Short mmCIF file of C-alpha atoms in Angstrom, two decimals:
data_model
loop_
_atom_site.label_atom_id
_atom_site.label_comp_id
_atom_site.label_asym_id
_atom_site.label_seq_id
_atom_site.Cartn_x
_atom_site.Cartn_y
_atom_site.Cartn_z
CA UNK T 1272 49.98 26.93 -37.52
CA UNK T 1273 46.51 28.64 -36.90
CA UNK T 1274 46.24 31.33 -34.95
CA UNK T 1275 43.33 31.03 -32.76
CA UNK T 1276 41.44 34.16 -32.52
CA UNK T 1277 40.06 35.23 -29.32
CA UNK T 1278 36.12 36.13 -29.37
CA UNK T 1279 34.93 39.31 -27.31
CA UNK T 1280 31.94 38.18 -24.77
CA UNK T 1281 29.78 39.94 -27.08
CA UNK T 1282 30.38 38.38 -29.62
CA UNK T 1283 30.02 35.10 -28.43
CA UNK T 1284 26.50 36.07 -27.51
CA UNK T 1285 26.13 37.11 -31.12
CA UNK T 1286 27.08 33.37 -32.23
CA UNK T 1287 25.04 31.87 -29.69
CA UNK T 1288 22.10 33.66 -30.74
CA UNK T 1289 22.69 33.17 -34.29
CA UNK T 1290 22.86 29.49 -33.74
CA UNK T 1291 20.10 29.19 -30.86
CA UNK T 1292 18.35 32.37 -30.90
CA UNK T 1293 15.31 30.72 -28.52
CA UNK T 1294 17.96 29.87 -25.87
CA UNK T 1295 19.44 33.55 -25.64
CA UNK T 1296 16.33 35.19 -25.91
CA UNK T 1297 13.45 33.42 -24.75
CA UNK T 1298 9.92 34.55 -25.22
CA UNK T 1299 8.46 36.71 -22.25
CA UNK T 1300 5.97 33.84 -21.69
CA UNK T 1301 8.10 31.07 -21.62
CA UNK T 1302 9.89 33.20 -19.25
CA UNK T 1303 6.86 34.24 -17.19
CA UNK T 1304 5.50 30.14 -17.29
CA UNK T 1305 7.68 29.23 -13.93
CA UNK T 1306 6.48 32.23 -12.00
CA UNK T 1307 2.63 31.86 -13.22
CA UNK T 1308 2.75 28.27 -12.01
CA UNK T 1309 4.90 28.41 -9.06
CA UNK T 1310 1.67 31.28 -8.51
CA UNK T 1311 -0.87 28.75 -8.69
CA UNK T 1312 0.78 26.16 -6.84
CA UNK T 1313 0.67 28.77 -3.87
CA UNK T 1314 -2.62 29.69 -4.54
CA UNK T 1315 -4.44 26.73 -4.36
CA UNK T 1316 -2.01 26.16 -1.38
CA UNK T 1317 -3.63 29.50 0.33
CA UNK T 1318 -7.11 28.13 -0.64
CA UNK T 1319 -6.78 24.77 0.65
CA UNK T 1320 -5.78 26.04 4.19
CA UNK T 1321 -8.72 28.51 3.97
CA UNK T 1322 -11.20 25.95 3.29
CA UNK T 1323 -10.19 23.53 5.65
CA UNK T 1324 -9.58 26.46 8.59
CA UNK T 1325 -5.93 25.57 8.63
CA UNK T 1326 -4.97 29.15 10.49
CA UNK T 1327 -2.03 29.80 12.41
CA UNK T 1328 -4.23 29.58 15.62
CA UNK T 1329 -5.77 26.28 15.15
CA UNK T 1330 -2.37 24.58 14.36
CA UNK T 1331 -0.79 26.52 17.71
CA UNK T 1332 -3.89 25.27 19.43
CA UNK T 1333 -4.02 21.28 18.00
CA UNK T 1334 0.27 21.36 19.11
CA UNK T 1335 -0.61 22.42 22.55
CA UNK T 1336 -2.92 19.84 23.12
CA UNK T 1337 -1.00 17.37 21.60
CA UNK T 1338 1.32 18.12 24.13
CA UNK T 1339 -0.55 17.65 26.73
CA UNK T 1340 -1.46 14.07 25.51
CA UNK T 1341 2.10 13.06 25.38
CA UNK T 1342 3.05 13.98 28.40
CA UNK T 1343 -0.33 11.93 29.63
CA UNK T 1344 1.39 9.12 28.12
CA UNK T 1345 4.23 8.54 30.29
CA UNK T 1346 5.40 6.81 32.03
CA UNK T 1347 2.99 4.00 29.93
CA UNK T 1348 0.98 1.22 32.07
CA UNK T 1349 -0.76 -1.40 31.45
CA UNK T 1350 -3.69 -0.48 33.97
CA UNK T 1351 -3.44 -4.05 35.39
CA UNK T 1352 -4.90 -5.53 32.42
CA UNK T 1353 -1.83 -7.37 30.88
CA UNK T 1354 -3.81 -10.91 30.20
CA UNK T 1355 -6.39 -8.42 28.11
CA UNK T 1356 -4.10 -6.52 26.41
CA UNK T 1357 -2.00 -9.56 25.32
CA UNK T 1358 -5.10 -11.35 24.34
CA UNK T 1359 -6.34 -8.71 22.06
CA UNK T 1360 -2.74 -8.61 20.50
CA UNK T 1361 -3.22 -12.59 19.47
CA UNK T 1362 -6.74 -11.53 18.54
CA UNK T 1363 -5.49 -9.12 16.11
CA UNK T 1364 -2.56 -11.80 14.42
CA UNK T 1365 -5.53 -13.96 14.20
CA UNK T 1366 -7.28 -11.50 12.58
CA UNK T 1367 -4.49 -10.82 10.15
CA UNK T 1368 -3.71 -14.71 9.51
CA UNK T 1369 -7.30 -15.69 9.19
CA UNK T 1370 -7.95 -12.68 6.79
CA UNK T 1371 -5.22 -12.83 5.23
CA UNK T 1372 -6.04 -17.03 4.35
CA UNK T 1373 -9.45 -16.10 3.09
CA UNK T 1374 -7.88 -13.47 0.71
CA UNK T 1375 -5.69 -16.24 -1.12
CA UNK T 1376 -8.55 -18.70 -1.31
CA UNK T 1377 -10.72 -15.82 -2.57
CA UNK T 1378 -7.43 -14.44 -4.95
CA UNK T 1379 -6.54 -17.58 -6.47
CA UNK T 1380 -9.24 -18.66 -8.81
CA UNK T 1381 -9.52 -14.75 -9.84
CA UNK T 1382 -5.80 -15.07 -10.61
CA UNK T 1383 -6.44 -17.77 -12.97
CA UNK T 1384 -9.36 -16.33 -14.37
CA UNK T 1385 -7.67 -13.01 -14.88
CA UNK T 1386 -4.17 -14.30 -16.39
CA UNK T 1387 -4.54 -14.46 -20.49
CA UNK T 1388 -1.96 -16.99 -20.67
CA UNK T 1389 -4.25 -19.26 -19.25
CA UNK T 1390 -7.89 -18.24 -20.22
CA UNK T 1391 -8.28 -16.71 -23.86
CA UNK T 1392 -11.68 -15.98 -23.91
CA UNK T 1393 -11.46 -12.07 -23.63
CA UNK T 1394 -14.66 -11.46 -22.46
CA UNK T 1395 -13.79 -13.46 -19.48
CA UNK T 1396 -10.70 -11.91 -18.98
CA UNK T 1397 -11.88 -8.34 -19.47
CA UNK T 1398 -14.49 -9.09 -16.96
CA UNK T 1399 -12.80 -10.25 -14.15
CA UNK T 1400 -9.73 -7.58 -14.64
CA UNK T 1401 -12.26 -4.47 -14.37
CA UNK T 1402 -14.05 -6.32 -11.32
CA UNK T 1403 -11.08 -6.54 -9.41
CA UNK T 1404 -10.06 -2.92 -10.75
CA UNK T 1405 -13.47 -1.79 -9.27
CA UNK T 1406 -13.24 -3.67 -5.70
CA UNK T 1407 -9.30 -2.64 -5.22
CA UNK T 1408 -10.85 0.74 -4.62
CA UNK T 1409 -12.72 -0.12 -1.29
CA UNK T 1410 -10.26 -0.16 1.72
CA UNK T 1411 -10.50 -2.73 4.46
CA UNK T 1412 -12.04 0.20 6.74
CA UNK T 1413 -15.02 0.86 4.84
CA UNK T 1414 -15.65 -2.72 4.02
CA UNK T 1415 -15.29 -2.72 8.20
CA UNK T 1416 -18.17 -0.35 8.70
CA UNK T 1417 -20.40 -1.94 6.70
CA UNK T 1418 -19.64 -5.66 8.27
CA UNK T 1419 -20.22 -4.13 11.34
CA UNK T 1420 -23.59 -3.20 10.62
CA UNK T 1421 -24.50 -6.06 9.28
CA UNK T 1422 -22.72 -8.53 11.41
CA UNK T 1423 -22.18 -6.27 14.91
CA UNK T 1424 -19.71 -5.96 16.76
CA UNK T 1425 -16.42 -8.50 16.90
CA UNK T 1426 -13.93 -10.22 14.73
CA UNK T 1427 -15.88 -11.99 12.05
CA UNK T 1428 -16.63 -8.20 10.82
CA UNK T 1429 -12.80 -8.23 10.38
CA UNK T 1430 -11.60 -10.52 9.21
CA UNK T 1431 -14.05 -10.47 6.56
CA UNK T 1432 -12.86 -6.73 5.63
CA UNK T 1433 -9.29 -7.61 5.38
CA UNK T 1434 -10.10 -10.75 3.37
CA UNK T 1435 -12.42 -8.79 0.74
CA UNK T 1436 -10.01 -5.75 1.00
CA UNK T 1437 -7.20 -8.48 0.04
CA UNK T 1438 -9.30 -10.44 -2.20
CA UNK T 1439 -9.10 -8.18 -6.10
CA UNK T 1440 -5.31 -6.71 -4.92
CA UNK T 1441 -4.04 -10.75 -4.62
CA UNK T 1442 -5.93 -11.24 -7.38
CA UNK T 1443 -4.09 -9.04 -9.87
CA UNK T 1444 -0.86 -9.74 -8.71
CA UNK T 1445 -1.18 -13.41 -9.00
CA UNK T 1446 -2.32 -12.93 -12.75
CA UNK T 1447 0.09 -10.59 -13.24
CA UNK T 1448 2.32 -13.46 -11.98
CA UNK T 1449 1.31 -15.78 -13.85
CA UNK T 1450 1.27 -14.18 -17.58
CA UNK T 1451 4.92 -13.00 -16.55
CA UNK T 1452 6.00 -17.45 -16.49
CA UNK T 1453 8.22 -18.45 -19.17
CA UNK T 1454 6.47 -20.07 -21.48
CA UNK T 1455 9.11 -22.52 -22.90
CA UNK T 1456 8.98 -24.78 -20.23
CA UNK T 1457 5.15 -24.76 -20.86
CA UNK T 1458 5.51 -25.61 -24.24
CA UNK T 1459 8.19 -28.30 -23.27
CA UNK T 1460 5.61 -30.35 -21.66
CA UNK T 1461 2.76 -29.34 -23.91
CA UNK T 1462 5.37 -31.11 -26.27
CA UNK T 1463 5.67 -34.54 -24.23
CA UNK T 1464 1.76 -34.88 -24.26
CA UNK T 1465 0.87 -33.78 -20.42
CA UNK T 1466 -2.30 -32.56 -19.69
CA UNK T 1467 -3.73 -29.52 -18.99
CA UNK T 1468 -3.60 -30.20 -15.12
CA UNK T 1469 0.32 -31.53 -15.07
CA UNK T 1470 1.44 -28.50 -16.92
CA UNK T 1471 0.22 -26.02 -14.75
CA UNK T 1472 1.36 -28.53 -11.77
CA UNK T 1473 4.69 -28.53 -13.21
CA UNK T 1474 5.59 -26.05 -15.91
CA UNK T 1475 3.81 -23.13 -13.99
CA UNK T 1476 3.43 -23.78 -10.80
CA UNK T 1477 7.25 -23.92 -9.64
CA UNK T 1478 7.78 -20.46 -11.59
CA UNK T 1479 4.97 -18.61 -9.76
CA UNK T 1480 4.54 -20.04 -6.88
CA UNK T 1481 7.90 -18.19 -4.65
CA UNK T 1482 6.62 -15.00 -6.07
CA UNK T 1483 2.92 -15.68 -4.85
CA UNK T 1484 4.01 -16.59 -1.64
CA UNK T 1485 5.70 -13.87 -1.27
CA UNK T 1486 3.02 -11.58 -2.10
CA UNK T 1487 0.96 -13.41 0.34
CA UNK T 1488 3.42 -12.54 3.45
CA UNK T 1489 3.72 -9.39 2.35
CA UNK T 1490 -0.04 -8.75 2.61
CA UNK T 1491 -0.05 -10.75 5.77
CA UNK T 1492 2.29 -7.57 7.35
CA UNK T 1493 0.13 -5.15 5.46
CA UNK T 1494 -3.00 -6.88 7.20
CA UNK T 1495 -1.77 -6.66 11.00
CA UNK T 1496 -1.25 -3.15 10.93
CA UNK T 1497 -4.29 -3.33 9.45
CA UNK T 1498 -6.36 -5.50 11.53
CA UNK T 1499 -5.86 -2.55 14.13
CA UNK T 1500 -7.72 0.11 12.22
CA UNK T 1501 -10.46 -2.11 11.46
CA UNK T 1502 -10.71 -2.48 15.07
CA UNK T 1503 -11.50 0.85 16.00
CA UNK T 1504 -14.82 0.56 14.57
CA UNK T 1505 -15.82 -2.65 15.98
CA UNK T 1506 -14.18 -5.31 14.56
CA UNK T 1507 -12.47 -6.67 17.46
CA UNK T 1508 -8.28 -6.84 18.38
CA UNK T 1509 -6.18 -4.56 19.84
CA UNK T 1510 -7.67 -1.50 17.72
CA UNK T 1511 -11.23 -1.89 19.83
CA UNK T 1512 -9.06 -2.10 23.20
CA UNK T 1513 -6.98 1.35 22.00
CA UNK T 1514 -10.05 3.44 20.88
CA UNK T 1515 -11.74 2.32 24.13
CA UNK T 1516 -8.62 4.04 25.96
CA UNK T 1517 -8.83 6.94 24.32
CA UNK T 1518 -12.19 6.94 24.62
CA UNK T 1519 -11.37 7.49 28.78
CA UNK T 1520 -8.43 9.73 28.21
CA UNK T 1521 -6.35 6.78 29.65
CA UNK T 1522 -3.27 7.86 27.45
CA UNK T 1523 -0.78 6.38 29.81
CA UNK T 1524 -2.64 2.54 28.48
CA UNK T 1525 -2.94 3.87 25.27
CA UNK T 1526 1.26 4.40 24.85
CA UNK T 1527 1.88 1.00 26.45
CA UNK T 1528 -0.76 -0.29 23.53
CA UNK T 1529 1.08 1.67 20.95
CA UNK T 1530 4.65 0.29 22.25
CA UNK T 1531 3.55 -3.46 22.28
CA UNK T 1532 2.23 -3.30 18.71
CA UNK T 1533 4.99 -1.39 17.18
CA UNK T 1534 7.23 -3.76 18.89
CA UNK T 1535 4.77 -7.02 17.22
CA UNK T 1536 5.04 -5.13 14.28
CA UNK T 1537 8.57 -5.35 13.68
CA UNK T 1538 9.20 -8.87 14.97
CA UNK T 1539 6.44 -10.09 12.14
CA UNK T 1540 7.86 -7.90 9.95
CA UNK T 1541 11.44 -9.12 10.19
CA UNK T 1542 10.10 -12.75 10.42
CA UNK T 1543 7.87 -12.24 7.38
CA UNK T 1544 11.40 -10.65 5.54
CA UNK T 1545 13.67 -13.91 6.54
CA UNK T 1546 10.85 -15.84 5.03
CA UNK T 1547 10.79 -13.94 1.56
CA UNK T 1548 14.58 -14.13 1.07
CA UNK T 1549 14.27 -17.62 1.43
CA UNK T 1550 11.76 -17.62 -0.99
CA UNK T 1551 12.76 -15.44 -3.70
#
């Protein structure tokens, strides 16, 4: 029977550092790389504040005033203007549904255009990938400014931004749908002599189409909260009616406002969710 020998803490070190000498004894830079970039990190921290005049004073300053505004808010009220208030709520779902509509229409022949399982000419393909890649840059809000001054003021400007806002993101995702369909049952048909037309109807169409709808009520959530940003510059809904509060300091309207849309908000949101587990 071995004895087992027992090792001294030093030299245990001594193995260790025989076996992984750049564990035990790291470089001084390796062990000064944490600290220089934690450093930096908090430098650029201390700059970024400076630049944008993020003192002490201005944040103690912003706080009290914000204060102020929330205790302006309460209790809420409606200002006797329920029937507007209520109206510029449907105004803003229509804005989100009608929007939202345009955005498939507009998504769905990109989709197929984009999807290589379906077009192989890679010109075509490259070209309508990098156009939607350019356009899902532009956010519904600027495409909103610049409807507004060319259409003026109202809900056409909207829903045209959240429809070409919607338009390159659908797109991608419903090529990205597509190429992901399994191709077998493709082939299958391809096999029994259907056309073109009938396999997509059949062999694709059933795959894709729960995921695409999906997608689309998804967006259709994303373009409600939406449809109230775009209406602070003009485009119409329930945005117009809260910038026009604050606008008059009436902060008391503008927390009823804020109530009855986060309130809309979840109801569409837990309608839109029921509707995707169905689907999926």
């Amino acid at each position: 029977m071995n004895d087992t020998v027992a090792l001294s803490p030093a030299d245990m070190i001594a193995r260790a550092r025989a076996r992984v000498p750049r564990a035990i004894d790291k470089p001084l830079s390796e062990r000064l790389r944490p600290w220089a970039i934690a450093t930096a990190i908090f430098a650029l921290f201390i700059a970024c504040c400076i630049d944008l005049d993020l003192g002490p004073d201005v944040l103690a300053n912003g706080i009290g005033k914000l204060g102020g505004i929330l205790a302006a808010m309460w209790p809420p009220s409606a200002g006797g203007q329920w029937s507007r208030l209520l109206l510029a709520i449907a105004q803003t779902l229509g804005l989100a549904v009608l929007g939202t509509l345009l955005g498939i229409l507009g998504a769905l022949p990109l989709g197929l255009l984009g999807a290589r399982n379906l077009v192989s000419n890679a010109a075509i393909h490259f070209i309508v990938r990098r156009m939607m890649d350019v356009f899902r840059g532009i956010p519904a809000l600027v495409w909103a400014l610049i409807l507004v001054a060319a259409f003026g003021l109202g809900p056409l400007p909207g829903v045209l931004a959240l429809a070409f806002a919607d338009i390159p993101r659908l797109g991608k995702l419903f090529a990205e749908a597509i190429e992901s369909v399994d191709r077998r049952q493709r082939e299958s048909l391809q096999a029994t002599g259907a056309s073109g037309s009938l396999v997509i109807r059949f062999g694709m169409l059933p795959q894709v189409l729960p995921v695409c709808l999906s997608q689309c009520l998804y967006y259709l959530e994303q373009n409600f909260r939406a449809a109230a940003v775009v209406g602070v510059v003009g485009a119409g809904g329930i945005g117009f009616e809260l910038n026009e509060r604050i606008r008059i300091f009436a902060f008391d309207e503008v927390a009823l406002i804020t109530i009855l849309y986060i309130v809309i908000v979840g109801l569409l949101d837990e309608v839109s969710q029921r509707l995707r587990a169905r689907l999926i």
